[in-house]
Amino acid sequence: MTQTSTERHPDIEIYIKQRSVEQISTWLEAEFDRLELLQQRGQTYRYQANLDGTQIPITLIDRAAKDFSSLWFDSDSTRWPQDRDCARQACQQLETEIRCIASGWNEGDEPDEWWSIKDSGEQLILWRG
């Protein structure tokens, strides 16, 4: 079952294909009023972003799933209401494929159903990371 609600997600998570930490950080710096790297441990980067006076914790895991890096915004105060909104903008700005979960993690949903968002369009796929 795919997410059809316009309800704001409590957090945002996307997966970014074949982009460096530097490229992703540059995009984040453009999206937020302020971005500070708080900690790096191995392939995990923890940031604190500021958007209109609101602090937003961000975690980036480089190459979390093969060619994809995980980017998690632990807040409902981003400019994107849902994962797919963020994925669309990231796809456009980073010029690469972005994936995000198709549903809002409702019980009974297919956990491997994801949106694959590319310049050429969007499609539902089964992805096991």
Short mmCIF file of N, CA and C in Angstrom, two decimals:
data_model
loop_
_atom_site.label_atom_id
_atom_site.label_comp_id
_atom_site.label_asym_id
_atom_site.label_seq_id
_atom_site.Cartn_x
_atom_site.Cartn_y
_atom_site.Cartn_z
N MET A 1 0.85 -1.18 0.00
CA MET A 1 0.00 0.00 0.00
C MET A 1 0.89 1.24 0.00
N THR A 2 0.69 2.16 -0.90
CA THR A 2 1.51 3.35 -0.98
C THR A 2 0.88 4.49 -0.19
N GLN A 3 1.72 5.43 0.17
CA GLN A 3 1.28 6.58 0.95
C GLN A 3 0.51 7.53 0.05
N THR A 4 -0.76 7.75 0.31
CA THR A 4 -1.55 8.69 -0.47
C THR A 4 -1.94 9.90 0.37
N SER A 5 -1.69 9.85 1.64
CA SER A 5 -2.03 10.93 2.55
C SER A 5 -1.13 12.14 2.30
N THR A 6 -1.67 13.31 2.59
CA THR A 6 -0.86 14.52 2.50
C THR A 6 -0.33 14.91 3.88
N GLU A 7 -0.49 14.01 4.84
CA GLU A 7 -0.04 14.24 6.20
C GLU A 7 1.48 14.39 6.24
N ARG A 8 1.95 15.33 7.06
CA ARG A 8 3.39 15.56 7.21
C ARG A 8 4.02 14.38 7.94
N HIS A 9 5.13 13.91 7.41
CA HIS A 9 5.86 12.81 8.06
C HIS A 9 6.59 13.32 9.31
N PRO A 10 6.76 12.48 10.33
CA PRO A 10 7.45 12.90 11.56
C PRO A 10 8.95 13.08 11.35
N ASP A 11 9.49 12.48 10.31
CA ASP A 11 10.89 12.65 9.94
C ASP A 11 11.00 12.38 8.44
N ILE A 12 12.17 12.63 7.88
CA ILE A 12 12.39 12.46 6.45
C ILE A 12 13.63 11.60 6.26
N GLU A 13 13.53 10.58 5.40
CA GLU A 13 14.72 9.78 5.07
C GLU A 13 14.72 9.48 3.58
N ILE A 14 15.88 9.74 2.96
CA ILE A 14 16.07 9.43 1.55
C ILE A 14 17.39 8.70 1.38
N TYR A 15 17.52 8.03 0.25
CA TYR A 15 18.77 7.35 -0.12
C TYR A 15 19.27 7.94 -1.43
N ILE A 16 20.52 8.37 -1.43
CA ILE A 16 21.11 9.12 -2.54
C ILE A 16 22.15 8.25 -3.24
N LYS A 17 22.01 8.10 -4.55
CA LYS A 17 22.91 7.23 -5.31
C LYS A 17 24.19 7.96 -5.74
N GLN A 18 25.31 7.36 -5.41
CA GLN A 18 26.64 7.73 -5.91
C GLN A 18 26.95 9.21 -5.85
N ARG A 19 26.76 9.80 -4.69
CA ARG A 19 27.20 11.17 -4.46
C ARG A 19 28.09 11.16 -3.22
N SER A 20 29.12 11.98 -3.26
CA SER A 20 30.08 12.04 -2.15
C SER A 20 29.48 12.79 -0.97
N VAL A 21 30.09 12.60 0.18
CA VAL A 21 29.69 13.34 1.38
C VAL A 21 29.80 14.84 1.11
N GLU A 22 30.83 15.26 0.40
CA GLU A 22 31.03 16.67 0.10
C GLU A 22 29.89 17.21 -0.77
N GLN A 23 29.48 16.45 -1.78
CA GLN A 23 28.38 16.89 -2.64
C GLN A 23 27.07 17.00 -1.86
N ILE A 24 26.82 16.04 -1.01
CA ILE A 24 25.59 16.06 -0.21
C ILE A 24 25.64 17.21 0.79
N SER A 25 26.78 17.42 1.43
CA SER A 25 26.93 18.52 2.39
C SER A 25 26.73 19.87 1.72
N THR A 26 27.25 20.03 0.51
CA THR A 26 27.08 21.28 -0.22
C THR A 26 25.60 21.54 -0.50
N TRP A 27 24.87 20.48 -0.88
CA TRP A 27 23.43 20.63 -1.10
C TRP A 27 22.73 21.02 0.21
N LEU A 28 23.08 20.37 1.31
CA LEU A 28 22.47 20.68 2.60
C LEU A 28 22.74 22.13 3.01
N GLU A 29 23.96 22.60 2.78
CA GLU A 29 24.30 23.99 3.11
C GLU A 29 23.41 24.98 2.36
N ALA A 30 23.05 24.64 1.13
CA ALA A 30 22.19 25.51 0.33
C ALA A 30 20.73 25.46 0.80
N GLU A 31 20.33 24.35 1.40
CA GLU A 31 18.93 24.15 1.81
C GLU A 31 18.60 24.76 3.18
N PHE A 32 19.60 24.94 4.02
CA PHE A 32 19.36 25.39 5.39
C PHE A 32 20.05 26.71 5.65
N ASP A 33 19.55 27.43 6.66
CA ASP A 33 20.15 28.70 7.04
C ASP A 33 21.56 28.49 7.57
N ARG A 34 21.77 27.36 8.23
CA ARG A 34 23.07 27.04 8.82
C ARG A 34 23.19 25.53 8.90
N LEU A 35 24.41 25.02 8.69
CA LEU A 35 24.68 23.59 8.80
C LEU A 35 26.01 23.42 9.51
N GLU A 36 25.99 22.62 10.58
CA GLU A 36 27.21 22.39 11.35
C GLU A 36 27.44 20.88 11.49
N LEU A 37 28.66 20.45 11.14
CA LEU A 37 29.04 19.06 11.35
C LEU A 37 29.38 18.90 12.82
N LEU A 38 28.62 18.07 13.53
CA LEU A 38 28.84 17.86 14.96
C LEU A 38 29.81 16.72 15.22
N GLN A 39 29.73 15.67 14.39
CA GLN A 39 30.53 14.48 14.67
C GLN A 39 30.66 13.63 13.41
N GLN A 40 31.84 13.07 13.23
CA GLN A 40 32.03 12.06 12.20
C GLN A 40 32.65 10.84 12.86
N ARG A 41 32.02 9.70 12.63
CA ARG A 41 32.53 8.44 13.15
C ARG A 41 32.42 7.41 12.04
N GLY A 42 33.54 7.02 11.46
CA GLY A 42 33.51 6.10 10.33
C GLY A 42 32.79 6.74 9.16
N GLN A 43 31.76 6.06 8.67
CA GLN A 43 30.99 6.55 7.53
C GLN A 43 29.74 7.33 7.96
N THR A 44 29.63 7.61 9.27
CA THR A 44 28.45 8.31 9.80
C THR A 44 28.80 9.75 10.15
N TYR A 45 28.00 10.66 9.62
CA TYR A 45 28.18 12.10 9.84
C TYR A 45 26.93 12.64 10.50
N ARG A 46 27.11 13.33 11.62
CA ARG A 46 25.96 13.93 12.32
C ARG A 46 26.07 15.45 12.22
N TYR A 47 24.99 16.04 11.76
CA TYR A 47 24.93 17.48 11.55
C TYR A 47 23.81 18.08 12.40
N GLN A 48 23.91 19.39 12.60
CA GLN A 48 22.82 20.17 13.17
C GLN A 48 22.53 21.26 12.15
N ALA A 49 21.31 21.30 11.65
CA ALA A 49 20.92 22.33 10.69
C ALA A 49 19.97 23.30 11.38
N ASN A 50 19.90 24.51 10.84
CA ASN A 50 18.98 25.51 11.33
C ASN A 50 18.12 25.97 10.16
N LEU A 51 16.81 25.96 10.36
CA LEU A 51 15.88 26.44 9.34
C LEU A 51 14.84 27.31 10.03
N ASP A 52 14.87 28.58 9.73
CA ASP A 52 13.92 29.53 10.32
C ASP A 52 13.89 29.44 11.84
N GLY A 53 15.06 29.30 12.45
CA GLY A 53 15.18 29.27 13.90
C GLY A 53 14.96 27.91 14.54
N THR A 54 14.63 26.91 13.75
CA THR A 54 14.40 25.56 14.27
C THR A 54 15.63 24.69 14.02
N GLN A 55 16.06 23.98 15.06
CA GLN A 55 17.19 23.05 14.94
C GLN A 55 16.71 21.72 14.38
N ILE A 56 17.44 21.20 13.41
CA ILE A 56 17.08 19.93 12.77
C ILE A 56 18.28 19.00 12.79
N PRO A 57 18.22 17.91 13.55
CA PRO A 57 19.30 16.92 13.55
C PRO A 57 19.29 16.14 12.23
N ILE A 58 20.47 15.96 11.65
CA ILE A 58 20.62 15.25 10.38
C ILE A 58 21.70 14.19 10.55
N THR A 59 21.44 12.99 10.05
CA THR A 59 22.44 11.92 10.03
C THR A 59 22.63 11.47 8.59
N LEU A 60 23.88 11.45 8.15
CA LEU A 60 24.26 10.97 6.83
C LEU A 60 25.14 9.75 7.01
N ILE A 61 24.77 8.64 6.39
CA ILE A 61 25.60 7.43 6.42
C ILE A 61 26.05 7.17 4.99
N ASP A 62 27.34 7.39 4.76
CA ASP A 62 27.90 7.22 3.43
C ASP A 62 27.89 5.75 3.04
N ARG A 63 27.36 5.47 1.86
CA ARG A 63 27.31 4.11 1.31
C ARG A 63 26.61 3.13 2.27
N ALA A 64 25.49 3.55 2.79
CA ALA A 64 24.72 2.71 3.74
C ALA A 64 24.18 1.46 3.07
N ALA A 65 23.84 1.55 1.80
CA ALA A 65 23.28 0.41 1.05
C ALA A 65 23.91 0.39 -0.33
N LYS A 66 25.01 -0.33 -0.46
CA LYS A 66 25.75 -0.43 -1.73
C LYS A 66 26.12 0.95 -2.23
N ASP A 67 25.51 1.38 -3.35
CA ASP A 67 25.85 2.68 -3.95
C ASP A 67 25.07 3.84 -3.37
N PHE A 68 24.25 3.59 -2.36
CA PHE A 68 23.36 4.62 -1.83
C PHE A 68 23.77 5.06 -0.42
N SER A 69 23.75 6.37 -0.22
CA SER A 69 23.97 6.95 1.10
C SER A 69 22.62 7.29 1.72
N SER A 70 22.49 7.05 3.02
CA SER A 70 21.26 7.34 3.74
C SER A 70 21.33 8.75 4.33
N LEU A 71 20.28 9.52 4.13
CA LEU A 71 20.20 10.86 4.70
C LEU A 71 18.90 10.96 5.48
N TRP A 72 19.02 11.17 6.80
CA TRP A 72 17.87 11.18 7.70
C TRP A 72 17.77 12.52 8.41
N PHE A 73 16.62 13.17 8.27
CA PHE A 73 16.30 14.41 8.97
C PHE A 73 15.38 14.03 10.12
N ASP A 74 15.87 14.11 11.35
CA ASP A 74 15.12 13.67 12.53
C ASP A 74 14.24 14.81 13.04
N SER A 75 13.28 15.22 12.19
CA SER A 75 12.42 16.35 12.54
C SER A 75 11.24 16.40 11.57
N ASP A 76 10.15 16.98 12.03
CA ASP A 76 9.02 17.23 11.13
C ASP A 76 9.00 18.70 10.71
N SER A 77 10.11 19.41 10.95
CA SER A 77 10.18 20.84 10.67
C SER A 77 11.03 21.18 9.45
N THR A 78 11.26 20.20 8.58
CA THR A 78 11.98 20.50 7.34
C THR A 78 11.03 21.22 6.39
N ARG A 79 11.53 21.67 5.26
CA ARG A 79 10.67 22.32 4.27
C ARG A 79 9.85 21.31 3.47
N TRP A 80 10.14 20.00 3.65
CA TRP A 80 9.45 18.95 2.90
C TRP A 80 8.43 18.25 3.79
N PRO A 81 7.17 18.19 3.37
CA PRO A 81 6.16 17.49 4.17
C PRO A 81 6.38 15.98 4.25
N GLN A 82 6.89 15.39 3.16
CA GLN A 82 7.05 13.94 3.11
C GLN A 82 8.37 13.57 2.44
N ASP A 83 8.79 12.33 2.65
CA ASP A 83 10.04 11.84 2.07
C ASP A 83 10.11 12.08 0.57
N ARG A 84 9.03 11.81 -0.11
CA ARG A 84 9.02 11.92 -1.57
C ARG A 84 9.25 13.36 -2.03
N ASP A 85 8.77 14.33 -1.28
CA ASP A 85 9.01 15.74 -1.62
C ASP A 85 10.50 16.07 -1.54
N CYS A 86 11.13 15.60 -0.48
CA CYS A 86 12.56 15.79 -0.31
C CYS A 86 13.32 15.07 -1.43
N ALA A 87 12.90 13.84 -1.74
CA ALA A 87 13.57 13.05 -2.77
C ALA A 87 13.51 13.74 -4.13
N ARG A 88 12.39 14.33 -4.44
CA ARG A 88 12.26 15.04 -5.72
C ARG A 88 13.24 16.21 -5.82
N GLN A 89 13.33 16.97 -4.75
CA GLN A 89 14.23 18.12 -4.77
C GLN A 89 15.68 17.66 -4.80
N ALA A 90 16.01 16.63 -4.02
CA ALA A 90 17.38 16.11 -4.01
C ALA A 90 17.76 15.58 -5.39
N CYS A 91 16.85 14.91 -6.05
CA CYS A 91 17.10 14.39 -7.40
C CYS A 91 17.45 15.53 -8.35
N GLN A 92 16.68 16.58 -8.28
CA GLN A 92 16.90 17.73 -9.16
C GLN A 92 18.23 18.42 -8.84
N GLN A 93 18.51 18.64 -7.58
CA GLN A 93 19.70 19.39 -7.19
C GLN A 93 20.99 18.57 -7.29
N LEU A 94 20.92 17.30 -6.94
CA LEU A 94 22.11 16.44 -6.95
C LEU A 94 22.28 15.68 -8.26
N GLU A 95 21.27 15.76 -9.12
CA GLU A 95 21.31 15.13 -10.44
C GLU A 95 21.67 13.65 -10.38
N THR A 96 20.93 12.93 -9.54
CA THR A 96 21.14 11.49 -9.39
C THR A 96 19.84 10.83 -8.94
N GLU A 97 19.84 9.52 -8.96
CA GLU A 97 18.67 8.77 -8.48
C GLU A 97 18.56 8.90 -6.96
N ILE A 98 17.34 9.08 -6.50
CA ILE A 98 17.03 9.14 -5.08
C ILE A 98 15.95 8.10 -4.80
N ARG A 99 16.05 7.42 -3.69
CA ARG A 99 15.02 6.46 -3.28
C ARG A 99 14.46 6.85 -1.92
N CYS A 100 13.18 6.57 -1.75
CA CYS A 100 12.55 6.79 -0.45
C CYS A 100 11.44 5.75 -0.29
N ILE A 101 11.12 5.45 0.94
CA ILE A 101 10.11 4.44 1.24
C ILE A 101 8.77 4.90 0.67
N ALA A 102 8.01 3.96 0.16
CA ALA A 102 6.75 4.30 -0.51
C ALA A 102 5.63 4.61 0.47
N SER A 103 5.69 4.04 1.66
CA SER A 103 4.60 4.24 2.63
C SER A 103 5.13 4.94 3.87
N GLY A 104 4.22 5.25 4.75
CA GLY A 104 4.59 5.89 6.00
C GLY A 104 4.85 4.88 7.11
N TRP A 105 5.34 3.69 6.74
CA TRP A 105 5.65 2.63 7.71
C TRP A 105 4.41 2.16 8.46
N ASN A 106 3.32 1.96 7.74
CA ASN A 106 2.10 1.44 8.35
C ASN A 106 2.17 -0.08 8.41
N GLU A 107 1.65 -0.64 9.49
CA GLU A 107 1.63 -2.10 9.61
C GLU A 107 0.87 -2.71 8.44
N GLY A 108 1.44 -3.75 7.86
CA GLY A 108 0.82 -4.42 6.73
C GLY A 108 1.33 -3.92 5.39
N ASP A 109 2.06 -2.80 5.38
CA ASP A 109 2.63 -2.30 4.13
C ASP A 109 3.81 -3.16 3.71
N GLU A 110 4.10 -3.18 2.44
CA GLU A 110 5.25 -3.89 1.89
C GLU A 110 6.51 -3.11 2.29
N PRO A 111 7.36 -3.66 3.17
CA PRO A 111 8.52 -2.90 3.66
C PRO A 111 9.59 -2.68 2.60
N ASP A 112 9.53 -3.42 1.50
CA ASP A 112 10.55 -3.29 0.47
C ASP A 112 10.06 -2.45 -0.71
N GLU A 113 8.90 -1.80 -0.58
CA GLU A 113 8.37 -0.98 -1.67
C GLU A 113 8.90 0.45 -1.52
N TRP A 114 9.59 0.91 -2.55
CA TRP A 114 10.26 2.21 -2.53
C TRP A 114 9.93 2.99 -3.79
N TRP A 115 10.04 4.30 -3.68
CA TRP A 115 10.01 5.16 -4.85
C TRP A 115 11.43 5.31 -5.36
N SER A 116 11.61 5.11 -6.65
CA SER A 116 12.86 5.42 -7.34
C SER A 116 12.59 6.69 -8.14
N ILE A 117 13.30 7.75 -7.80
CA ILE A 117 13.06 9.05 -8.43
C ILE A 117 14.30 9.44 -9.22
N LYS A 118 14.10 9.62 -10.52
CA LYS A 118 15.18 9.98 -11.44
C LYS A 118 14.70 11.13 -12.31
N ASP A 119 15.63 11.74 -13.04
CA ASP A 119 15.24 12.79 -13.99
C ASP A 119 14.21 12.29 -14.98
N SER A 120 14.28 11.02 -15.33
CA SER A 120 13.38 10.44 -16.34
C SER A 120 11.99 10.10 -15.79
N GLY A 121 11.81 10.19 -14.47
CA GLY A 121 10.50 9.91 -13.90
C GLY A 121 10.57 9.19 -12.57
N GLU A 122 9.39 8.83 -12.06
CA GLU A 122 9.27 8.15 -10.77
C GLU A 122 8.59 6.81 -10.96
N GLN A 123 9.07 5.80 -10.23
CA GLN A 123 8.39 4.51 -10.28
C GLN A 123 8.55 3.79 -8.95
N LEU A 124 7.55 2.97 -8.65
CA LEU A 124 7.62 2.11 -7.47
C LEU A 124 8.47 0.90 -7.80
N ILE A 125 9.36 0.55 -6.87
CA ILE A 125 10.23 -0.61 -7.05
C ILE A 125 10.24 -1.42 -5.76
N LEU A 126 10.65 -2.66 -5.85
CA LEU A 126 10.94 -3.46 -4.66
C LEU A 126 12.44 -3.38 -4.46
N TRP A 127 12.85 -2.92 -3.29
CA TRP A 127 14.29 -2.72 -3.01
C TRP A 127 14.57 -3.25 -1.62
N ARG A 128 15.59 -4.05 -1.53
CA ARG A 128 15.98 -4.60 -0.23
C ARG A 128 17.31 -4.03 0.24
N GLY A 129 17.66 -2.88 -0.32
CA GLY A 129 18.87 -2.17 0.08
C GLY A 129 20.06 -3.00 -0.14
#
